[in-house]
Amino acid sequence: MEPSWKTLQDIIQENFPNIVRQANIQIQEIQRMPQRYSSRRATPRHILVRFTKVEMKEKMLRAVREKGQVTHKGKPIRLTADLLAETLKARREWGPIFNSLNYVTTRPALQEILKEALNMERSNQYQPLQKHAKM
């Protein structure tokens, strides 16, 4: 058995034994990422896993969010979805906007101003084009 597969199997068994019992986990591909050189400390290598069914990936990530902290041999680790560079860039760009909206939603006076601004924007955006009068 490949070491990456064994490591993943240990992580799943340690943290999510109910998923192992409920579903047959089928993996399409598993590989370790190349290690990045760090002179200060030895960094562990990432393991990239591709499941045969998207539902299994979603089930695993949902279980990770519910549990909070995932461990391997008693040490905390992170399990995340591997996203495209464009998706990560878009999330970074939208971050300040969502933070501002979160700030606004906690203050009722600012909520009213935002609603009025959005309504004005909508009404301006959907007005039919008027024909220009010929002179």
Short mmCIF file of C-alpha atoms in Angstrom, two decimals:
data_model
loop_
_atom_site.label_atom_id
_atom_site.label_comp_id
_atom_site.label_asym_id
_atom_site.label_seq_id
_atom_site.Cartn_x
_atom_site.Cartn_y
_atom_site.Cartn_z
CA MET A 1 0.00 0.00 0.00
CA GLU A 2 1.29 3.44 -0.95
CA PRO A 3 2.34 5.68 2.00
CA SER A 4 0.07 8.55 0.88
CA TRP A 5 -2.94 6.24 0.77
CA LYS A 6 -2.07 4.82 4.20
CA THR A 7 -1.74 8.33 5.65
CA LEU A 8 -5.11 9.38 4.24
CA GLN A 9 -6.71 6.19 5.51
CA ASP A 10 -5.31 6.84 9.01
CA ILE A 11 -6.62 10.43 8.99
CA ILE A 12 -10.10 9.36 7.90
CA GLN A 13 -10.23 6.48 10.39
CA GLU A 14 -9.03 8.67 13.27
CA ASN A 15 -11.35 11.62 12.63
CA PHE A 16 -14.37 10.31 10.71
CA PRO A 17 -15.05 6.67 11.59
CA ASN A 18 -18.77 7.09 10.83
CA ILE A 19 -18.04 8.11 7.22
CA VAL A 20 -15.94 4.99 6.76
CA ARG A 21 -18.83 2.84 7.98
CA GLN A 22 -21.51 4.67 5.95
CA ALA A 23 -19.86 5.04 2.55
CA ASN A 24 -17.38 3.23 0.37
CA ILE A 25 -14.56 5.74 -0.12
CA GLN A 26 -13.22 5.46 -3.64
CA ILE A 27 -10.18 7.50 -4.60
CA GLN A 28 -9.36 8.23 -8.21
CA GLU A 29 -5.89 9.67 -7.64
CA ILE A 30 -3.63 10.47 -4.72
CA GLN A 31 -0.24 12.13 -4.86
CA ARG A 32 2.18 14.03 -2.69
CA MET A 33 3.18 17.51 -3.73
CA PRO A 34 6.89 18.33 -4.04
CA GLN A 35 8.43 19.56 -0.82
CA ARG A 36 9.27 23.23 -0.61
CA TYR A 37 12.70 23.89 0.73
CA SER A 38 12.83 25.80 3.99
CA SER A 39 16.12 26.39 5.72
CA ARG A 40 14.43 27.13 9.05
CA ARG A 41 12.42 23.96 9.47
CA ALA A 42 11.32 20.83 7.71
CA THR A 43 7.85 21.36 6.27
CA PRO A 44 5.53 18.44 5.63
CA ARG A 45 4.43 17.71 2.09
CA HIS A 46 0.86 18.26 0.98
CA ILE A 47 -1.20 15.29 -0.14
CA LEU A 48 -3.58 15.93 -3.04
CA VAL A 49 -6.55 13.56 -3.22
CA ARG A 50 -9.08 13.25 -6.04
CA PHE A 51 -12.21 11.28 -5.18
CA THR A 52 -14.18 9.40 -7.84
CA LYS A 53 -17.40 11.04 -6.66
CA VAL A 54 -17.78 14.73 -5.89
CA GLU A 55 -20.36 13.88 -3.23
CA MET A 56 -17.68 12.09 -1.18
CA LYS A 57 -15.41 15.14 -1.33
CA GLU A 58 -18.28 17.38 -0.22
CA LYS A 59 -19.19 14.96 2.58
CA MET A 60 -15.58 14.94 3.83
CA LEU A 61 -15.26 18.74 3.74
CA ARG A 62 -18.62 19.14 5.50
CA ALA A 63 -17.45 16.75 8.24
CA VAL A 64 -14.21 18.75 8.58
CA ARG A 65 -16.17 21.99 9.06
CA GLU A 66 -18.47 20.38 11.63
CA LYS A 67 -15.64 18.82 13.62
CA GLY A 68 -13.54 21.98 13.70
CA GLN A 69 -10.07 20.52 14.19
CA VAL A 70 -8.75 17.46 12.41
CA THR A 71 -5.76 15.55 13.77
CA HIS A 72 -3.26 13.00 12.53
CA LYS A 73 -1.43 11.06 15.22
CA GLY A 74 -2.64 13.62 17.75
CA LYS A 75 -1.29 16.67 15.89
CA PRO A 76 -3.61 19.21 14.24
CA ILE A 77 -3.74 19.25 10.44
CA ARG A 78 -5.81 21.11 7.83
CA LEU A 79 -8.02 19.59 5.16
CA THR A 80 -9.11 22.04 2.47
CA ALA A 81 -10.53 22.01 -1.03
CA ASP A 82 -7.96 22.55 -3.74
CA LEU A 83 -9.20 25.55 -5.73
CA LEU A 84 -8.15 27.07 -9.02
CA ALA A 85 -5.92 30.14 -8.93
CA GLU A 86 -8.71 32.24 -10.51
CA THR A 87 -11.12 31.22 -7.76
CA LEU A 88 -8.66 32.13 -5.03
CA LYS A 89 -7.95 35.49 -6.70
CA ALA A 90 -11.67 36.26 -6.96
CA ARG A 91 -12.18 35.39 -3.28
CA ARG A 92 -9.34 37.71 -2.28
CA GLU A 93 -10.89 40.52 -4.32
CA TRP A 94 -14.35 39.99 -2.84
CA GLY A 95 -13.04 39.75 0.74
CA PRO A 96 -13.05 43.50 1.54
CA ILE A 97 -16.52 43.86 -0.01
CA PHE A 98 -17.95 41.11 2.19
CA ASN A 99 -16.23 42.59 5.24
CA SER A 100 -17.82 45.97 4.49
CA LEU A 101 -21.23 44.37 4.06
CA ASN A 102 -20.78 42.51 7.32
CA TYR A 103 -19.95 45.82 9.01
CA VAL A 104 -23.05 47.43 7.48
CA THR A 105 -25.40 44.61 8.45
CA THR A 106 -24.53 45.04 12.12
CA ARG A 107 -25.55 48.73 12.02
CA PRO A 108 -29.23 49.42 11.22
CA ALA A 109 -28.70 53.04 10.13
CA LEU A 110 -26.15 51.98 7.53
CA GLN A 111 -28.47 49.19 6.34
CA GLU A 112 -31.12 51.73 5.33
CA ILE A 113 -28.58 53.80 3.40
CA LEU A 114 -27.32 50.70 1.59
CA LYS A 115 -30.87 49.59 0.70
CA GLU A 116 -31.67 53.01 -0.75
CA ALA A 117 -28.45 53.04 -2.76
CA LEU A 118 -29.12 49.56 -4.14
CA ASN A 119 -32.71 50.46 -5.05
CA MET A 120 -31.53 53.60 -6.86
CA GLU A 121 -28.91 51.56 -8.72
CA ARG A 122 -31.51 48.97 -9.75
CA SER A 123 -33.98 51.60 -10.96
CA ASN A 124 -31.26 53.35 -13.01
CA GLN A 125 -30.03 50.09 -14.46
CA TYR A 126 -33.38 48.82 -15.74
CA GLN A 127 -34.85 51.97 -17.25
CA PRO A 128 -35.79 51.48 -20.89
CA LEU A 129 -33.80 53.39 -23.45
CA GLN A 130 -35.51 56.58 -24.55
CA LYS A 131 -35.51 57.59 -28.17
CA HIS A 132 -33.79 60.89 -28.81
CA ALA A 133 -35.93 63.51 -30.47
CA LYS A 134 -34.67 64.63 -33.86
CA MET A 135 -34.29 68.34 -34.43
#
